[in-house]
mmCIF file of N, CA and C in Angstrom:
data_model
loop_
_atom_site.group_PDB
_atom_site.id
_atom_site.type_symbol
_atom_site.label_atom_id
_atom_site.label_comp_id
_atom_site.label_asym_id
_atom_site.label_seq_id
_atom_site.Cartn_x
_atom_site.Cartn_y
_atom_site.Cartn_z
ATOM 1 N N MET N 1 126.526 166.240 68.370
ATOM 2 C CA MET N 1 127.946 166.490 68.195
ATOM 3 C C MET N 1 128.689 165.812 69.345
ATOM 4 N N GLY N 2 129.762 165.111 69.011
ATOM 5 C CA GLY N 2 130.516 164.359 69.995
ATOM 6 C C GLY N 2 131.636 165.159 70.624
ATOM 7 N N ARG N 3 132.343 164.487 71.478
ATOM 8 C CA ARG N 3 133.437 165.098 72.231
ATOM 9 C C ARG N 3 134.558 165.611 71.317
ATOM 10 N N LEU N 4 134.921 164.828 70.315
ATOM 11 C CA LEU N 4 135.986 165.259 69.413
ATOM 12 C C LEU N 4 135.577 166.472 68.581
ATOM 13 N N GLU N 5 134.327 166.511 68.161
ATOM 14 C CA GLU N 5 133.842 167.665 67.414
ATOM 15 C C GLU N 5 133.889 168.918 68.282
ATOM 16 N N ASP N 6 133.477 168.760 69.555
ATOM 17 C CA ASP N 6 133.548 169.879 70.503
ATOM 18 C C ASP N 6 134.990 170.335 70.713
ATOM 19 N N LEU N 7 135.891 169.373 70.825
ATOM 20 C CA LEU N 7 137.307 169.693 71.011
ATOM 21 C C LEU N 7 137.864 170.421 69.791
ATOM 22 N N ALA N 8 137.489 169.987 68.607
ATOM 23 C CA ALA N 8 137.941 170.652 67.387
ATOM 24 C C ALA N 8 137.421 172.089 67.339
ATOM 25 N N MET N 9 136.149 172.282 67.675
ATOM 26 C CA MET N 9 135.577 173.644 67.698
ATOM 27 C C MET N 9 136.294 174.510 68.729
ATOM 28 N N HIS N 10 136.577 173.948 69.888
ATOM 29 C CA HIS N 10 137.272 174.686 70.941
ATOM 30 C C HIS N 10 138.669 175.109 70.474
ATOM 31 N N ASN N 11 139.409 174.171 69.882
ATOM 32 C CA ASN N 11 140.750 174.497 69.403
ATOM 33 C C ASN N 11 140.717 175.488 68.257
ATOM 34 N N ALA N 12 139.728 175.383 67.373
ATOM 35 C CA ALA N 12 139.591 176.352 66.283
ATOM 36 C C ALA N 12 139.300 177.743 66.845
ATOM 37 N N THR N 13 138.460 177.796 67.871
ATOM 38 C CA THR N 13 138.148 179.087 68.507
ATOM 39 C C THR N 13 139.387 179.669 69.183
ATOM 40 N N LEU N 14 140.154 178.827 69.872
ATOM 41 C CA LEU N 14 141.393 179.302 70.492
ATOM 42 C C LEU N 14 142.375 179.826 69.444
ATOM 43 N N ALA N 15 142.474 179.115 68.317
ATOM 44 C CA ALA N 15 143.378 179.547 67.249
ATOM 45 C C ALA N 15 142.911 180.866 66.645
ATOM 46 N N ARG N 16 141.600 181.039 66.468
ATOM 47 C CA ARG N 16 141.073 182.317 65.963
ATOM 48 C C ARG N 16 141.369 183.445 66.946
ATOM 49 N N HIS N 17 141.224 183.153 68.218
ATOM 50 C CA HIS N 17 141.512 184.165 69.246
ATOM 51 C C HIS N 17 142.995 184.553 69.214
ATOM 52 N N GLU N 18 143.869 183.555 69.081
ATOM 53 C CA GLU N 18 145.306 183.831 68.993
ATOM 54 C C GLU N 18 145.605 184.704 67.776
ATOM 55 N N LEU N 19 144.965 184.400 66.648
ATOM 56 C CA LEU N 19 145.146 185.214 65.434
ATOM 57 C C LEU N 19 144.626 186.627 65.658
ATOM 58 N N SER N 20 143.486 186.743 66.305
ATOM 59 C CA SER N 20 142.919 188.063 66.589
ATOM 60 C C SER N 20 143.860 188.898 67.454
ATOM 61 N N GLU N 21 144.436 188.269 68.477
ATOM 62 C CA GLU N 21 145.389 188.983 69.329
ATOM 63 C C GLU N 21 146.618 189.423 68.542
ATOM 64 N N ALA N 22 147.086 188.558 67.663
ATOM 65 C CA ALA N 22 148.252 188.906 66.843
ATOM 66 C C ALA N 22 147.916 190.053 65.898
ATOM 67 N N LEU N 23 146.708 190.028 65.330
ATOM 68 C CA LEU N 23 146.296 191.099 64.421
ATOM 69 C C LEU N 23 146.066 192.421 65.159
ATOM 70 N N ASN N 24 145.664 192.341 66.409
ATOM 71 C CA ASN N 24 145.469 193.563 67.194
ATOM 72 C C ASN N 24 146.754 194.362 67.324
ATOM 73 N N ARG N 25 147.861 193.684 67.202
ATOM 74 C CA ARG N 25 149.160 194.368 67.254
ATOM 75 C C ARG N 25 149.271 195.396 66.134
ATOM 76 N N ILE N 26 148.716 195.056 64.965
ATOM 77 C CA ILE N 26 148.739 195.999 63.844
ATOM 78 C C ILE N 26 147.884 197.217 64.172
ATOM 79 N N GLY N 27 146.760 196.979 64.842
ATOM 80 C CA GLY N 27 145.889 198.087 65.229
ATOM 81 C C GLY N 27 146.531 199.028 66.227
ATOM 82 N N SER N 28 147.504 198.543 66.968
ATOM 83 C CA SER N 28 148.142 199.401 67.977
ATOM 84 C C SER N 28 149.414 200.059 67.464
ATOM 85 N N ILE N 29 149.683 199.954 66.180
ATOM 86 C CA ILE N 29 150.896 200.581 65.629
ATOM 87 C C ILE N 29 150.878 202.089 65.843
ATOM 88 N N ASP N 30 149.716 202.704 65.663
ATOM 89 C CA ASP N 30 149.633 204.155 65.842
ATOM 90 C C ASP N 30 150.053 204.564 67.243
ATOM 91 N N ASP N 31 149.719 203.744 68.235
ATOM 92 C CA ASP N 31 150.068 204.068 69.615
ATOM 93 C C ASP N 31 151.557 203.869 69.885
ATOM 94 N N GLU N 32 152.118 202.772 69.357
ATOM 95 C CA GLU N 32 153.502 202.433 69.666
ATOM 96 C C GLU N 32 154.459 202.789 68.542
ATOM 97 N N GLY N 33 153.953 202.821 67.311
ATOM 98 C CA GLY N 33 154.776 203.253 66.197
ATOM 99 C C GLY N 33 155.693 202.221 65.577
ATOM 100 N N THR N 34 155.736 200.978 66.082
ATOM 101 C CA THR N 34 156.678 199.998 65.557
ATOM 102 C C THR N 34 155.987 198.657 65.343
ATOM 103 N N LEU N 35 156.175 198.119 64.148
ATOM 104 C CA LEU N 35 155.721 196.765 63.854
ATOM 105 C C LEU N 35 156.975 195.962 63.568
ATOM 106 N N ARG N 36 157.209 194.964 64.381
ATOM 107 C CA ARG N 36 158.442 194.189 64.261
ATOM 108 C C ARG N 36 158.207 192.921 63.444
ATOM 109 N N ASP N 37 159.298 192.327 62.982
ATOM 110 C CA ASP N 37 159.209 191.095 62.206
ATOM 111 C C ASP N 37 158.590 189.969 63.019
ATOM 112 N N LYS N 38 158.833 189.936 64.312
ATOM 113 C CA LYS N 38 158.244 188.877 65.124
ATOM 114 C C LYS N 38 156.725 189.027 65.208
ATOM 115 N N ASP N 39 156.218 190.264 65.086
ATOM 116 C CA ASP N 39 154.767 190.472 65.060
ATOM 117 C C ASP N 39 154.165 189.857 63.802
ATOM 118 N N LEU N 40 154.802 190.089 62.659
ATOM 119 C CA LEU N 40 154.322 189.500 61.409
ATOM 120 C C LEU N 40 154.440 187.976 61.441
ATOM 121 N N GLY N 41 155.509 187.471 62.022
ATOM 122 C CA GLY N 41 155.683 186.027 62.152
ATOM 123 C C GLY N 41 154.609 185.407 63.024
ATOM 124 N N ARG N 42 154.266 186.099 64.092
ATOM 125 C CA ARG N 42 153.222 185.604 64.996
ATOM 126 C C ARG N 42 151.877 185.559 64.279
ATOM 127 N N ILE N 43 151.585 186.575 63.482
ATOM 128 C CA ILE N 43 150.340 186.614 62.711
ATOM 129 C C ILE N 43 150.296 185.452 61.721
ATOM 130 N N ALA N 44 151.366 185.272 60.974
ATOM 131 C CA ALA N 44 151.407 184.206 59.966
ATOM 132 C C ALA N 44 151.281 182.831 60.615
ATOM 133 N N HIS N 45 151.998 182.616 61.700
ATOM 134 C CA HIS N 45 151.942 181.323 62.394
ATOM 135 C C HIS N 45 150.530 181.063 62.916
ATOM 136 N N ALA N 46 149.928 182.059 63.538
ATOM 137 C CA ALA N 46 148.575 181.900 64.078
ATOM 138 C C ALA N 46 147.574 181.628 62.964
ATOM 139 N N TYR N 47 147.738 182.295 61.833
ATOM 140 C CA TYR N 47 146.838 182.073 60.709
ATOM 141 C C TYR N 47 146.939 180.632 60.210
ATOM 142 N N HIS N 48 148.145 180.149 60.029
ATOM 143 C CA HIS N 48 148.315 178.799 59.499
ATOM 144 C C HIS N 48 147.838 177.744 60.494
ATOM 145 N N ARG N 49 148.089 177.961 61.760
ATOM 146 C CA ARG N 49 147.591 177.032 62.784
ATOM 147 C C ARG N 49 146.067 177.009 62.776
ATOM 148 N N MET N 50 145.455 178.178 62.684
ATOM 149 C CA MET N 50 144.004 178.273 62.640
ATOM 150 C C MET N 50 143.444 177.584 61.404
ATOM 151 N N SER N 51 144.141 177.668 60.284
ATOM 152 C CA SER N 51 143.625 177.065 59.048
ATOM 153 C C SER N 51 143.538 175.543 59.161
ATOM 154 N N TRP N 52 144.457 174.911 59.895
ATOM 155 C CA TRP N 52 144.376 173.456 60.083
ATOM 156 C C TRP N 52 143.148 173.095 60.906
ATOM 157 N N TRP N 53 142.908 173.845 61.977
ATOM 158 C CA TRP N 53 141.729 173.559 62.797
ATOM 159 C C TRP N 53 140.456 173.854 62.014
ATOM 160 N N GLN N 54 140.485 174.869 61.151
ATOM 161 C CA GLN N 54 139.318 175.187 60.335
ATOM 162 C C GLN N 54 138.989 174.031 59.392
ATOM 163 N N GLN N 55 140.001 173.374 58.871
ATOM 164 C CA GLN N 55 139.762 172.221 58.004
ATOM 165 C C GLN N 55 139.043 171.105 58.764
ATOM 166 N N VAL N 56 139.424 170.900 60.027
ATOM 167 C CA VAL N 56 138.751 169.871 60.839
ATOM 168 C C VAL N 56 137.294 170.239 61.029
ATOM 169 N N THR N 57 137.027 171.481 61.409
ATOM 170 C CA THR N 57 135.638 171.880 61.645
ATOM 171 C C THR N 57 134.835 171.900 60.347
ATOM 172 N N ASP N 58 135.475 172.207 59.219
ATOM 173 C CA ASP N 58 134.771 172.129 57.936
ATOM 174 C C ASP N 58 134.324 170.698 57.651
ATOM 175 N N LEU N 59 135.167 169.740 57.981
ATOM 176 C CA LEU N 59 134.813 168.333 57.761
ATOM 177 C C LEU N 59 133.707 167.869 58.703
ATOM 178 N N THR N 60 133.712 168.343 59.937
ATOM 179 C CA THR N 60 132.717 167.879 60.905
ATOM 180 C C THR N 60 131.395 168.623 60.818
ATOM 181 N N HIS N 61 131.392 169.771 60.149
ATOM 182 C CA HIS N 61 130.174 170.580 60.104
ATOM 183 C C HIS N 61 129.648 170.799 58.684
ATOM 184 N N GLY N 62 130.012 169.901 57.778
ATOM 185 C CA GLY N 62 129.393 169.893 56.477
ATOM 186 C C GLY N 62 129.883 170.888 55.449
ATOM 187 N N GLN N 63 130.974 171.589 55.696
ATOM 188 C CA GLN N 63 131.507 172.468 54.667
ATOM 189 C C GLN N 63 132.061 171.640 53.518
ATOM 190 N N GLU N 64 132.607 170.501 53.862
ATOM 191 C CA GLU N 64 132.995 169.490 52.889
ATOM 192 C C GLU N 64 132.081 168.302 53.204
ATOM 193 N N GLU N 65 132.427 167.117 52.764
ATOM 194 C CA GLU N 65 131.643 165.945 53.123
ATOM 195 C C GLU N 65 131.728 165.758 54.637
ATOM 196 N N THR N 66 130.583 165.706 55.307
ATOM 197 C CA THR N 66 130.554 165.624 56.769
ATOM 198 C C THR N 66 131.037 164.262 57.241
ATOM 199 N N VAL N 67 131.971 164.292 58.186
ATOM 200 C CA VAL N 67 132.488 163.076 58.804
ATOM 201 C C VAL N 67 132.528 163.288 60.315
ATOM 202 N N ASP N 68 132.738 162.208 61.050
ATOM 203 C CA ASP N 68 132.823 162.323 62.505
ATOM 204 C C ASP N 68 134.154 162.964 62.901
ATOM 205 N N GLY N 69 134.256 163.381 64.148
ATOM 206 C CA GLY N 69 135.435 164.086 64.632
ATOM 207 C C GLY N 69 136.722 163.304 64.515
ATOM 208 N N ALA N 70 136.673 162.003 64.798
ATOM 209 C CA ALA N 70 137.882 161.181 64.726
ATOM 210 C C ALA N 70 138.391 161.097 63.296
ATOM 211 N N THR N 71 137.490 160.865 62.362
ATOM 212 C CA THR N 71 137.883 160.784 60.957
ATOM 213 C C THR N 71 138.419 162.123 60.478
ATOM 214 N N ALA N 72 137.748 163.195 60.836
ATOM 215 C CA ALA N 72 138.197 164.534 60.430
ATOM 216 C C ALA N 72 139.593 164.820 60.958
ATOM 217 N N LEU N 73 139.823 164.491 62.206
ATOM 218 C CA LEU N 73 141.133 164.720 62.812
ATOM 219 C C LEU N 73 142.221 163.936 62.089
ATOM 220 N N LEU N 74 141.952 162.690 61.806
ATOM 221 C CA LEU N 74 142.948 161.863 61.129
ATOM 222 C C LEU N 74 143.180 162.323 59.686
ATOM 223 N N ILE N 75 142.122 162.750 58.991
ATOM 224 C CA ILE N 75 142.269 163.252 57.615
ATOM 225 C C ILE N 75 143.146 164.501 57.600
ATOM 226 N N VAL N 76 142.857 165.435 58.480
ATOM 227 C CA VAL N 76 143.598 166.696 58.480
ATOM 228 C C VAL N 76 145.022 166.487 58.989
ATOM 229 N N ARG N 77 145.209 165.579 59.927
ATOM 230 C CA ARG N 77 146.583 165.256 60.352
ATOM 231 C C ARG N 77 147.388 164.706 59.182
ATOM 232 N N GLN N 78 146.758 163.852 58.380
ATOM 233 C CA GLN N 78 147.458 163.306 57.215
ATOM 234 C C GLN N 78 147.808 164.424 56.234
ATOM 235 N N ARG N 79 146.892 165.367 56.023
ATOM 236 C CA ARG N 79 147.174 166.512 55.146
ATOM 237 C C ARG N 79 148.344 167.335 55.689
ATOM 238 N N ALA N 80 148.346 167.564 56.994
ATOM 239 C CA ALA N 80 149.421 168.356 57.610
ATOM 240 C C ALA N 80 150.760 167.644 57.477
ATOM 241 N N GLN N 81 150.762 166.340 57.718
ATOM 242 C CA GLN N 81 152.007 165.574 57.577
ATOM 243 C C GLN N 81 152.502 165.612 56.139
ATOM 244 N N GLU N 82 151.591 165.452 55.187
ATOM 245 C CA GLU N 82 151.979 165.500 53.777
ATOM 246 C C GLU N 82 152.524 166.876 53.401
ATOM 247 N N SER N 83 151.927 167.916 53.958
ATOM 248 C CA SER N 83 152.427 169.257 53.624
ATOM 249 C C SER N 83 153.840 169.466 54.160
ATOM 250 N N LEU N 84 154.146 168.881 55.308
ATOM 251 C CA LEU N 84 155.505 168.992 55.843
ATOM 252 C C LEU N 84 156.489 168.157 55.029
ATOM 253 N N ILE N 85 156.061 166.970 54.638
ATOM 254 C CA ILE N 85 156.944 166.076 53.888
ATOM 255 C C ILE N 85 157.170 166.574 52.468
ATOM 256 N N ASN N 86 156.103 167.037 51.828
ATOM 257 C CA ASN N 86 156.178 167.403 50.414
ATOM 258 C C ASN N 86 156.470 168.871 50.147
ATOM 259 N N ALA N 87 156.658 169.654 51.179
ATOM 260 C CA ALA N 87 156.942 171.082 50.967
ATOM 261 C C ALA N 87 158.264 171.236 50.242
ATOM 262 N N ARG N 88 158.220 172.012 49.182
ATOM 263 C CA ARG N 88 159.455 172.256 48.430
ATOM 264 C C ARG N 88 160.293 173.286 49.170
ATOM 265 N N PRO N 89 161.571 173.036 49.273
ATOM 266 C CA PRO N 89 162.424 174.043 49.907
ATOM 267 C C PRO N 89 162.541 175.275 49.011
ATOM 268 N N LEU N 90 162.529 176.412 49.622
ATOM 269 C CA LEU N 90 162.684 177.661 48.869
ATOM 270 C C LEU N 90 164.166 177.983 48.777
ATOM 271 N N THR N 91 164.655 177.995 47.574
ATOM 272 C CA THR N 91 166.072 178.319 47.389
ATOM 273 C C THR N 91 166.244 179.704 46.799
ATOM 274 N N ASN N 92 165.162 180.243 46.286
ATOM 275 C CA ASN N 92 165.224 181.622 45.814
ATOM 276 C C ASN N 92 164.033 182.367 46.388
ATOM 277 N N GLY N 93 164.066 183.628 46.279
ATOM 278 C CA GLY N 93 163.004 184.429 46.867
ATOM 279 C C GLY N 93 163.556 185.222 48.027
ATOM 280 N N GLY N 94 162.770 186.133 48.466
ATOM 281 C CA GLY N 94 163.223 187.016 49.528
ATOM 282 C C GLY N 94 163.001 186.437 50.905
ATOM 283 N N LEU N 95 163.369 187.206 51.854
ATOM 284 C CA LEU N 95 163.203 186.793 53.247
ATOM 285 C C LEU N 95 161.741 186.611 53.610
ATOM 286 N N PHE N 96 160.865 187.410 52.992
ATOM 287 C CA PHE N 96 159.445 187.277 53.290
ATOM 288 C C PHE N 96 158.928 185.910 52.854
ATOM 289 N N ALA N 97 159.294 185.476 51.651
ATOM 290 C CA ALA N 97 158.856 184.162 51.158
ATOM 291 C C ALA N 97 159.373 183.049 52.066
ATOM 292 N N LEU N 98 160.612 183.175 52.509
ATOM 293 C CA LEU N 98 161.184 182.181 53.421
ATOM 294 C C LEU N 98 160.450 182.183 54.761
ATOM 295 N N ALA N 99 160.132 183.369 55.250
ATOM 296 C CA ALA N 99 159.428 183.471 56.526
ATOM 297 C C ALA N 99 158.020 182.883 56.433
ATOM 298 N N MET N 100 157.332 183.108 55.322
ATOM 299 C CA MET N 100 155.985 182.556 55.156
ATOM 300 C C MET N 100 156.038 181.030 55.044
ATOM 301 N N ALA N 101 157.031 180.510 54.357
ATOM 302 C CA ALA N 101 157.178 179.050 54.274
ATOM 303 C C ALA N 101 157.435 178.470 55.659
ATOM 304 N N GLU N 102 158.247 179.146 56.434
ATOM 305 C CA GLU N 102 158.527 178.680 57.799
ATOM 306 C C GLU N 102 157.274 178.750 58.663
ATOM 307 N N SER N 103 156.449 179.783 58.487
ATOM 308 C CA SER N 103 155.225 179.882 59.289
ATOM 309 C C SER N 103 154.234 178.797 58.894
ATOM 310 N N ARG N 104 154.175 178.429 57.607
ATOM 311 C CA ARG N 104 153.301 177.322 57.184
ATOM 312 C C ARG N 104 153.755 176.021 57.834
ATOM 313 N N ARG N 105 155.059 175.792 57.837
ATOM 314 C CA ARG N 105 155.587 174.580 58.480
ATOM 315 C C ARG N 105 155.318 174.618 59.987
ATOM 316 N N GLY N 106 155.507 175.776 60.587
ATOM 317 C CA GLY N 106 155.269 175.910 62.029
ATOM 318 C C GLY N 106 153.814 175.686 62.394
ATOM 319 N N GLY N 107 152.892 176.191 61.570
ATOM 320 C CA GLY N 107 151.471 175.984 61.825
ATOM 321 C C GLY N 107 151.085 174.523 61.722
ATOM 322 N N ALA N 108 151.624 173.850 60.710
ATOM 323 C CA ALA N 108 151.350 172.415 60.554
ATOM 324 C C ALA N 108 151.934 171.636 61.726
ATOM 325 N N ARG N 109 153.141 171.980 62.127
ATOM 326 C CA ARG N 109 153.794 171.286 63.247
ATOM 327 C C ARG N 109 153.026 171.517 64.546
ATOM 328 N N ALA N 110 152.546 172.745 64.779
ATOM 329 C CA ALA N 110 151.775 173.040 65.990
ATOM 330 C C ALA N 110 150.472 172.238 66.009
ATOM 331 N N PHE N 111 149.817 172.126 64.851
ATOM 332 C CA PHE N 111 148.594 171.325 64.763
ATOM 333 C C PHE N 111 148.892 169.858 65.051
ATOM 334 N N LEU N 112 149.942 169.334 64.442
ATOM 335 C CA LEU N 112 150.298 167.930 64.663
ATOM 336 C C LEU N 112 150.649 167.675 66.126
ATOM 337 N N ASP N 113 151.384 168.592 66.728
ATOM 338 C CA ASP N 113 151.741 168.432 68.141
ATOM 339 C C ASP N 113 150.494 168.453 69.027
ATOM 340 N N ALA N 114 149.568 169.361 68.721
ATOM 341 C CA ALA N 114 148.360 169.497 69.540
ATOM 342 C C ALA N 114 147.454 168.276 69.424
ATOM 343 N N THR N 115 147.518 167.578 68.310
ATOM 344 C CA THR N 115 146.622 166.440 68.096
ATOM 345 C C THR N 115 147.302 165.084 68.255
ATOM 346 N N GLN N 116 148.569 165.061 68.629
ATOM 347 C CA GLN N 116 149.312 163.801 68.702
ATOM 348 C C GLN N 116 148.665 162.791 69.645
ATOM 349 N N ALA N 117 148.328 163.199 70.852
ATOM 350 C CA ALA N 117 147.747 162.266 71.822
ATOM 351 C C ALA N 117 146.397 161.742 71.334
ATOM 352 N N LEU N 118 145.602 162.616 70.714
ATOM 353 C CA LEU N 118 144.314 162.175 70.184
ATOM 354 C C LEU N 118 144.504 161.186 69.041
ATOM 355 N N ALA N 119 145.442 161.476 68.161
ATOM 356 C CA ALA N 119 145.690 160.585 67.024
ATOM 357 C C ALA N 119 146.188 159.226 67.500
ATOM 358 N N ASP N 120 147.040 159.222 68.515
ATOM 359 C CA ASP N 120 147.530 157.952 69.058
ATOM 360 C C ASP N 120 146.382 157.130 69.631
ATOM 361 N N ALA N 121 145.447 157.803 70.300
ATOM 362 C CA ALA N 121 144.312 157.095 70.891
ATOM 363 C C ALA N 121 143.355 156.585 69.815
ATOM 364 N N LEU N 122 143.281 157.292 68.688
ATOM 365 C CA LEU N 122 142.351 156.919 67.628
ATOM 366 C C LEU N 122 142.917 155.918 66.637
ATOM 367 N N ALA N 123 144.238 155.844 66.558
ATOM 368 C CA ALA N 123 144.876 155.004 65.537
ATOM 369 C C ALA N 123 144.515 153.544 65.734
ATOM 370 N N ILE N 124 144.259 152.897 64.624
ATOM 371 C CA ILE N 124 143.957 151.465 64.644
ATOM 372 C C ILE N 124 145.277 150.723 64.722
ATOM 373 N N PRO N 125 145.432 149.809 65.670
ATOM 374 C CA PRO N 125 146.703 149.083 65.760
ATOM 375 C C PRO N 125 146.948 148.298 64.474
ATOM 376 N N SER N 126 148.173 148.301 64.024
ATOM 377 C CA SER N 126 148.519 147.576 62.804
ATOM 378 C C SER N 126 148.685 146.093 63.111
ATOM 379 N N ALA N 127 148.691 145.285 62.059
ATOM 380 C CA ALA N 127 148.861 143.840 62.235
ATOM 381 C C ALA N 127 150.229 143.527 62.821
ATOM 382 N N ALA N 128 151.214 144.365 62.521
ATOM 383 C CA ALA N 128 152.560 144.139 63.057
ATOM 384 C C ALA N 128 152.590 144.346 64.568
ATOM 385 N N ALA N 129 151.703 145.195 65.071
ATOM 386 C CA ALA N 129 151.684 145.463 66.506
ATOM 387 C C ALA N 129 150.899 144.404 67.273
ATOM 388 N N ALA N 130 150.110 143.601 66.564
ATOM 389 C CA ALA N 130 149.315 142.565 67.226
ATOM 390 C C ALA N 130 150.228 141.433 67.671
ATOM 391 N N PRO N 131 149.933 140.806 68.813
ATOM 392 C CA PRO N 131 150.765 139.696 69.277
ATOM 393 C C PRO N 131 150.644 138.509 68.333
ATOM 394 N N ALA N 132 151.752 137.836 68.111
ATOM 395 C CA ALA N 132 151.774 136.655 67.243
ATOM 396 C C ALA N 132 151.165 135.486 67.978
ATOM 397 N N PRO N 133 150.420 134.609 67.258
ATOM 398 C CA PRO N 133 149.849 133.432 67.912
ATOM 399 C C PRO N 133 150.968 132.488 68.344
ATOM 400 N N VAL N 134 150.743 131.813 69.428
ATOM 401 C CA VAL N 134 151.715 130.871 69.968
ATOM 402 C C VAL N 134 151.380 129.489 69.427
ATOM 403 N N ASN N 135 152.374 128.797 68.870
ATOM 404 C CA ASN N 135 152.157 127.462 68.323
ATOM 405 C C ASN N 135 152.241 126.448 69.456
ATOM 406 N N SER N 136 151.209 125.602 69.590
ATOM 407 C CA SER N 136 151.165 124.635 70.694
ATOM 408 C C SER N 136 151.932 123.350 70.377
ATOM 409 N N GLY N 137 152.521 123.242 69.187
ATOM 410 C CA GLY N 137 153.307 122.063 68.859
ATOM 411 C C GLY N 137 152.528 121.027 68.093
ATOM 412 N N ASP N 138 151.193 121.127 68.071
ATOM 413 C CA ASP N 138 150.401 120.121 67.355
ATOM 414 C C ASP N 138 149.931 120.637 65.991
ATOM 415 N N GLY N 139 150.598 121.658 65.495
ATOM 416 C CA GLY N 139 150.245 122.221 64.212
ATOM 417 C C GLY N 139 149.136 123.251 64.307
ATOM 418 N N GLN N 140 148.532 123.416 65.454
ATOM 419 C CA GLN N 140 147.484 124.399 65.649
ATOM 420 C C GLN N 140 148.061 125.596 66.397
ATOM 421 N N ALA N 141 147.685 126.744 65.981
ATOM 422 C CA ALA N 141 148.116 127.953 66.664
ATOM 423 C C ALA N 141 147.179 128.227 67.828
ATOM 424 N N ALA N 142 147.734 128.445 68.978
ATOM 425 C CA ALA N 142 146.935 128.751 70.152
ATOM 426 C C ALA N 142 147.075 130.237 70.441
ATOM 427 N N ILE N 143 146.002 130.824 70.883
ATOM 428 C CA ILE N 143 146.039 132.247 71.236
ATOM 429 C C ILE N 143 146.329 132.339 72.719
ATOM 430 N N SER N 144 147.366 133.076 73.028
ATOM 431 C CA SER N 144 147.739 133.190 74.444
ATOM 432 C C SER N 144 147.080 134.364 75.085
#
C-alpha cells in the first residue's frame, strides 16, 4: 500500500471519528436534554464527508475495482465535483430536506477542499499548459 492509500485511510478514519463524536451528542441528550439543529447538521455533514473518503478506500481496497490511490482520489474528486454541479436545487420540501441537501453539498466541498493540493500534484498537465515550440526561422521548430 502506497502513501496515497495510507493518506486516504487516515482521512477516512478521521472522518469516521468526527461522525462518531457528532453521534455521541445524541447519546448525551438524556444528560443535557436538548438536541439542537446544529447538532443534526454536524452529524449530516460528517456523514457525507465520511462517505466521500469511504468511496476512495473502497476503490483502493477492492470493494469496487481496485485502483491505486492517485486514481481513486481523482475518480472520487470527479464524482464529488459532478454531484455539486449536477445537484438539483430543492424548491419544494421542508427545512429538513433543504438542510440535508446543504449537508451533502458541504460534505462534497469539504472533501474537494481536503484533496485539492493532492489533486493538483497528481493532475497531468494539459497540452495548453505545455510551452509552445520556438520557431528558429528555418521552418523547423526548436525546443527551448
